[in-house]
Amino acid sequence: MENAQQFSFPRLNEPAPAFSVRTTHGERSLEDYRGKWLILFSHPADFTPVCTTEFIGFANAAPKFAEMNCELLGLSIDSLFSHLAWTRNIKEKFGVDIPFPIIEDIKMDVARAYGMVHPGAADTQAVRATFFIDPNGVMRAMVYYPMSNGRSIDEFVRLLQALQTSDTHGVATPENWCPGKEVIVSPPKTAEAADKRATEGYNTVDWYFSTKSL
């Protein structure tokens, strides 16, 4: 039972695991982000090159996320003092301010609750996990990268845009969708609705595949 808890994973479309933590910006809890989107992301360790490039990428994209009502929150299994020293180093060496808080998770409480620790990769480091939590505290997307490869921050911007578009308009988005492209209309659920689909004004390829512009 202890191991099952240690390596548990959150589930999509269910409430994200609650937390109350110490960060580089003071105390934070999941409830503090109620009413906003939150991207919670873990990294293996401070003062590592791949993680440094990711933090610079997140920092550069922070204004774009803010425009979409989204906050950023980092995490690693390092001390608060290590986080502070690292962010100061990034400012000194790369000229980039890190505007978002970083969780101190030495006891791995958040890492375990969110399934950030994968024994096949490392027992005491978090993999590159990224979680999209909506304004109601519900887990909406999860993305995992290996320790050896950095994440695409542009893809996270795109994914958040897609999630928000689906919520606002009740549609789905196709592969590599970006704002301005057509969206997918939900397929009809009855034979009668399928017969009518071609007459409803969408760009319909077949009864199950229709798109429209927003």
mmCIF file of C-alpha atoms in Angstrom:
data_model
loop_
_atom_site.group_PDB
_atom_site.id
_atom_site.type_symbol
_atom_site.label_atom_id
_atom_site.label_comp_id
_atom_site.label_asym_id
_atom_site.label_seq_id
_atom_site.Cartn_x
_atom_site.Cartn_y
_atom_site.Cartn_z
ATOM 1 C CA MET A 1 0.000 0.000 0.000
ATOM 2 C CA GLU A 2 2.864 2.366 0.786
ATOM 3 C CA ASN A 3 4.465 1.806 -2.622
ATOM 4 C CA ALA A 4 1.127 2.307 -4.377
ATOM 5 C CA GLN A 5 0.826 5.684 -2.704
ATOM 6 C CA GLN A 6 4.428 6.579 -3.418
ATOM 7 C CA PHE A 7 4.058 6.083 -7.145
ATOM 8 C CA SER A 8 0.440 7.137 -7.596
ATOM 9 C CA PHE A 9 -0.640 9.177 -10.600
ATOM 10 C CA PRO A 10 -3.353 11.823 -10.862
ATOM 11 C CA ARG A 11 -6.160 11.219 -13.322
ATOM 12 C CA LEU A 12 -7.443 13.402 -16.097
ATOM 13 C CA ASN A 13 -10.740 15.188 -15.463
ATOM 14 C CA GLU A 14 -10.519 14.542 -11.712
ATOM 15 C CA PRO A 15 -9.477 17.010 -8.982
ATOM 16 C CA ALA A 16 -5.722 17.557 -8.875
ATOM 17 C CA PRO A 17 -4.016 16.457 -5.650
ATOM 18 C CA ALA A 18 -4.062 19.250 -3.071
ATOM 19 C CA PHE A 19 -0.802 20.653 -1.762
ATOM 20 C CA SER A 20 0.476 23.269 0.654
ATOM 21 C CA VAL A 21 4.151 24.018 0.134
ATOM 22 C CA ARG A 22 7.064 26.375 0.658
ATOM 23 C CA THR A 23 8.326 28.088 -2.490
ATOM 24 C CA THR A 24 10.769 30.768 -3.569
ATOM 25 C CA HIS A 25 7.816 33.199 -3.426
ATOM 26 C CA GLY A 26 6.541 32.111 -0.018
ATOM 27 C CA GLU A 27 3.840 29.660 0.974
ATOM 28 C CA ARG A 28 1.611 28.357 -1.805
ATOM 29 C CA SER A 29 -1.317 25.938 -2.006
ATOM 30 C CA LEU A 30 -3.358 24.587 -4.881
ATOM 31 C CA GLU A 31 -6.307 26.592 -3.602
ATOM 32 C CA ASP A 32 -4.348 29.813 -4.192
ATOM 33 C CA TYR A 33 -4.735 29.193 -7.914
ATOM 34 C CA ARG A 34 -8.500 28.741 -7.884
ATOM 35 C CA GLY A 35 -10.003 30.743 -10.739
ATOM 36 C CA LYS A 36 -6.850 30.518 -12.844
ATOM 37 C CA TRP A 37 -5.171 27.901 -14.961
ATOM 38 C CA LEU A 38 -2.026 26.441 -13.450
ATOM 39 C CA ILE A 39 0.877 24.718 -15.164
ATOM 40 C CA LEU A 40 2.777 22.743 -12.530
ATOM 41 C CA PHE A 41 6.030 21.317 -13.817
ATOM 42 C CA SER A 42 8.851 19.321 -12.275
ATOM 43 C CA HIS A 43 12.518 19.153 -13.182
ATOM 44 C CA PRO A 44 15.195 16.663 -12.099
ATOM 45 C CA ALA A 45 17.610 19.041 -10.361
ATOM 46 C CA ASP A 46 18.791 22.628 -9.984
ATOM 47 C CA PHE A 47 22.039 23.715 -11.649
ATOM 48 C CA THR A 48 21.628 21.293 -14.561
ATOM 49 C CA PRO A 49 21.883 22.433 -18.189
ATOM 50 C CA VAL A 50 18.678 21.019 -19.681
ATOM 51 C CA CYS A 51 16.609 22.298 -16.757
ATOM 52 C CA THR A 52 18.227 25.706 -17.092
ATOM 53 C CA THR A 53 17.138 25.962 -20.739
ATOM 54 C CA GLU A 54 13.603 24.941 -19.783
ATOM 55 C CA PHE A 55 13.373 27.534 -17.026
ATOM 56 C CA ILE A 56 14.588 30.220 -19.395
ATOM 57 C CA GLY A 57 11.938 29.060 -21.875
ATOM 58 C CA PHE A 58 9.167 29.143 -19.279
ATOM 59 C CA ALA A 59 10.338 32.560 -18.081
ATOM 60 C CA ASN A 60 10.287 33.974 -21.613
ATOM 61 C CA ALA A 61 6.788 32.572 -22.177
ATOM 62 C CA ALA A 62 5.419 33.712 -18.793
ATOM 63 C CA PRO A 63 3.791 36.888 -20.215
ATOM 64 C CA LYS A 64 1.997 34.807 -22.858
ATOM 65 C CA PHE A 65 0.699 32.398 -20.212
ATOM 66 C CA ALA A 66 -0.398 35.346 -18.056
ATOM 67 C CA GLU A 67 -2.448 36.686 -20.990
ATOM 68 C CA MET A 68 -4.289 33.344 -20.936
ATOM 69 C CA ASN A 69 -4.995 33.567 -17.181
ATOM 70 C CA CYS A 70 -2.389 30.912 -16.438
ATOM 71 C CA GLU A 71 0.195 30.801 -13.644
ATOM 72 C CA LEU A 72 3.425 28.775 -13.667
ATOM 73 C CA LEU A 73 4.771 26.751 -10.729
ATOM 74 C CA GLY A 74 8.031 24.791 -10.805
ATOM 75 C CA LEU A 75 9.217 21.950 -8.579
ATOM 76 C CA SER A 76 12.260 19.822 -7.888
ATOM 77 C CA ILE A 77 13.446 17.677 -5.020
ATOM 78 C CA ASP A 78 15.907 20.356 -3.932
ATOM 79 C CA SER A 79 16.043 22.819 -1.055
ATOM 80 C CA LEU A 80 14.647 26.314 -1.107
ATOM 81 C CA PHE A 81 18.184 27.687 -0.809
ATOM 82 C CA SER A 82 19.283 25.689 -3.848
ATOM 83 C CA HIS A 83 16.337 27.107 -5.819
ATOM 84 C CA LEU A 84 17.221 30.650 -4.780
ATOM 85 C CA ALA A 85 20.898 30.228 -5.657
ATOM 86 C CA TRP A 86 20.028 28.701 -9.038
ATOM 87 C CA THR A 87 17.546 31.413 -10.051
ATOM 88 C CA ARG A 88 20.078 34.062 -9.048
ATOM 89 C CA ASN A 89 22.684 32.263 -11.163
ATOM 90 C CA ILE A 90 20.327 32.210 -14.161
ATOM 91 C CA LYS A 91 19.853 35.965 -13.752
ATOM 92 C CA GLU A 92 23.613 36.529 -13.473
ATOM 93 C CA LYS A 93 24.781 34.219 -16.257
ATOM 94 C CA PHE A 94 21.886 34.374 -18.735
ATOM 95 C CA GLY A 95 20.250 37.713 -17.940
ATOM 96 C CA VAL A 96 16.848 36.105 -17.343
ATOM 97 C CA ASP A 97 14.622 36.683 -14.316
ATOM 98 C CA ILE A 98 12.597 33.664 -13.189
ATOM 99 C CA PRO A 99 9.188 35.235 -12.415
ATOM 100 C CA PHE A 100 7.388 32.166 -11.069
ATOM 101 C CA PRO A 101 7.759 30.291 -7.759
ATOM 102 C CA ILE A 102 9.615 26.995 -7.365
ATOM 103 C CA ILE A 103 8.443 24.426 -4.815
ATOM 104 C CA GLU A 104 10.818 22.992 -2.256
ATOM 105 C CA ASP A 105 9.898 19.286 -2.200
ATOM 106 C CA ILE A 106 12.726 17.623 -0.297
ATOM 107 C CA LYS A 107 10.370 15.059 1.274
ATOM 108 C CA MET A 108 8.888 14.340 -2.184
ATOM 109 C CA ASP A 109 5.311 14.785 -0.960
ATOM 110 C CA VAL A 110 4.124 16.600 -4.082
ATOM 111 C CA ALA A 111 6.322 14.511 -6.379
ATOM 112 C CA ARG A 112 4.747 11.307 -5.087
ATOM 113 C CA ALA A 113 1.186 12.622 -5.184
ATOM 114 C CA TYR A 114 1.632 13.701 -8.804
ATOM 115 C CA GLY A 115 3.600 10.686 -10.026
ATOM 116 C CA MET A 116 6.703 12.729 -10.770
ATOM 117 C CA VAL A 117 9.169 10.124 -9.480
ATOM 118 C CA HIS A 118 9.726 7.161 -11.819
ATOM 119 C CA PRO A 119 11.981 4.464 -10.321
ATOM 120 C CA GLY A 120 13.157 3.393 -13.754
ATOM 121 C CA ALA A 121 14.622 6.865 -14.269
ATOM 122 C CA ALA A 122 15.706 7.823 -10.732
ATOM 123 C CA ASP A 123 14.518 7.195 -7.190
ATOM 124 C CA THR A 124 15.264 10.651 -5.797
ATOM 125 C CA GLN A 125 14.743 12.932 -8.805
ATOM 126 C CA ALA A 126 11.590 13.993 -10.569
ATOM 127 C CA VAL A 127 11.238 13.400 -14.293
ATOM 128 C CA ARG A 128 10.135 16.245 -16.569
ATOM 129 C CA ALA A 129 6.431 16.121 -15.765
ATOM 130 C CA THR A 130 3.996 18.893 -16.703
ATOM 131 C CA PHE A 131 0.418 19.217 -15.439
ATOM 132 C CA PHE A 132 -2.357 21.485 -16.693
ATOM 133 C CA ILE A 133 -4.876 22.262 -13.943
ATOM 134 C CA ASP A 134 -7.970 24.283 -14.805
ATOM 135 C CA PRO A 135 -9.562 27.130 -12.790
ATOM 136 C CA ASN A 136 -11.733 24.604 -10.934
ATOM 137 C CA GLY A 137 -8.713 22.594 -9.766
ATOM 138 C CA VAL A 138 -9.343 19.757 -12.237
ATOM 139 C CA MET A 139 -6.477 17.936 -13.963
ATOM 140 C CA ARG A 140 -6.863 18.506 -17.693
ATOM 141 C CA ALA A 141 -3.593 17.351 -19.267
ATOM 142 C CA MET A 142 -0.354 15.616 -18.293
ATOM 143 C CA VAL A 143 2.872 15.472 -20.310
ATOM 144 C CA TYR A 144 5.990 13.483 -19.371
ATOM 145 C CA TYR A 145 9.459 13.897 -20.887
ATOM 146 C CA PRO A 146 12.591 11.881 -20.096
ATOM 147 C CA MET A 147 15.450 13.428 -18.178
ATOM 148 C CA SER A 148 17.632 13.616 -21.289
ATOM 149 C CA ASN A 149 15.340 15.795 -23.412
ATOM 150 C CA GLY A 150 13.984 19.277 -22.835
ATOM 151 C CA ARG A 151 10.338 20.189 -23.215
ATOM 152 C CA SER A 152 8.763 22.350 -25.922
ATOM 153 C CA ILE A 153 7.299 25.404 -24.215
ATOM 154 C CA ASP A 154 5.659 26.445 -27.494
ATOM 155 C CA GLU A 155 3.718 23.179 -27.430
ATOM 156 C CA PHE A 156 2.454 23.966 -23.922
ATOM 157 C CA VAL A 157 1.237 27.370 -25.114
ATOM 158 C CA ARG A 158 -0.523 25.658 -28.013
ATOM 159 C CA LEU A 159 -2.064 23.003 -25.771
ATOM 160 C CA LEU A 160 -3.413 25.576 -23.332
ATOM 161 C CA GLN A 161 -4.919 27.542 -26.228
ATOM 162 C CA ALA A 162 -6.568 24.346 -27.465
ATOM 163 C CA LEU A 163 -7.946 23.416 -24.031
ATOM 164 C CA GLN A 164 -9.411 26.869 -23.539
ATOM 165 C CA THR A 165 -10.911 26.867 -27.031
ATOM 166 C CA SER A 166 -12.562 23.489 -26.413
ATOM 167 C CA ASP A 167 -14.015 24.741 -23.127
ATOM 168 C CA THR A 168 -15.310 27.995 -24.586
ATOM 169 C CA HIS A 169 -16.801 26.651 -27.802
ATOM 170 C CA GLY A 170 -17.587 22.992 -27.024
ATOM 171 C CA VAL A 171 -15.408 21.707 -29.853
ATOM 172 C CA ALA A 172 -12.378 19.472 -30.346
ATOM 173 C CA THR A 173 -9.139 20.485 -32.033
ATOM 174 C CA PRO A 174 -7.241 18.503 -34.696
ATOM 175 C CA GLU A 175 -3.570 17.565 -34.817
ATOM 176 C CA ASN A 176 -1.270 20.573 -34.367
ATOM 177 C CA TRP A 177 -4.217 22.959 -34.146
ATOM 178 C CA CYS A 178 -3.399 26.628 -33.628
ATOM 179 C CA PRO A 179 -5.719 29.636 -33.261
ATOM 180 C CA GLY A 180 -7.172 30.617 -36.633
ATOM 181 C CA LYS A 181 -7.452 27.069 -37.905
ATOM 182 C CA GLU A 182 -10.757 25.216 -38.161
ATOM 183 C CA VAL A 183 -11.987 23.161 -35.212
ATOM 184 C CA ILE A 184 -13.754 19.806 -35.137
ATOM 185 C CA VAL A 185 -17.488 19.569 -34.531
ATOM 186 C CA SER A 186 -18.637 16.699 -32.333
ATOM 187 C CA PRO A 187 -19.933 13.777 -34.429
ATOM 188 C CA PRO A 188 -23.702 13.172 -34.402
ATOM 189 C CA LYS A 189 -24.918 10.588 -31.921
ATOM 190 C CA THR A 190 -28.059 9.303 -33.614
ATOM 191 C CA ALA A 191 -28.915 8.032 -37.106
ATOM 192 C CA GLU A 192 -31.274 10.959 -37.605
ATOM 193 C CA ALA A 193 -28.588 13.468 -36.661
ATOM 194 C CA ALA A 194 -26.111 11.748 -38.972
ATOM 195 C CA ASP A 195 -28.552 12.094 -41.872
ATOM 196 C CA LYS A 196 -28.856 15.836 -41.183
ATOM 197 C CA ARG A 197 -25.179 16.580 -40.670
ATOM 198 C CA ALA A 198 -24.413 17.418 -44.306
ATOM 199 C CA THR A 199 -27.102 20.117 -44.287
ATOM 200 C CA GLU A 200 -26.005 21.923 -41.120
ATOM 201 C CA GLY A 201 -23.530 24.309 -42.709
ATOM 202 C CA TYR A 202 -20.271 22.740 -41.544
ATOM 203 C CA ASN A 203 -17.349 21.718 -43.724
ATOM 204 C CA THR A 204 -18.364 18.074 -43.793
ATOM 205 C CA VAL A 205 -16.205 15.356 -45.332
ATOM 206 C CA ASP A 206 -18.477 12.595 -44.093
ATOM 207 C CA TRP A 207 -21.158 12.293 -41.417
ATOM 208 C CA TYR A 208 -18.601 11.744 -38.629
ATOM 209 C CA PHE A 209 -16.025 14.348 -39.757
ATOM 210 C CA SER A 210 -17.049 18.002 -39.790
ATOM 211 C CA THR A 211 -15.084 21.166 -39.126
ATOM 212 C CA LYS A 212 -15.921 24.833 -38.802
ATOM 213 C CA SER A 213 -14.257 28.198 -38.338
ATOM 214 C CA LEU A 214 -14.685 30.105 -35.108
#
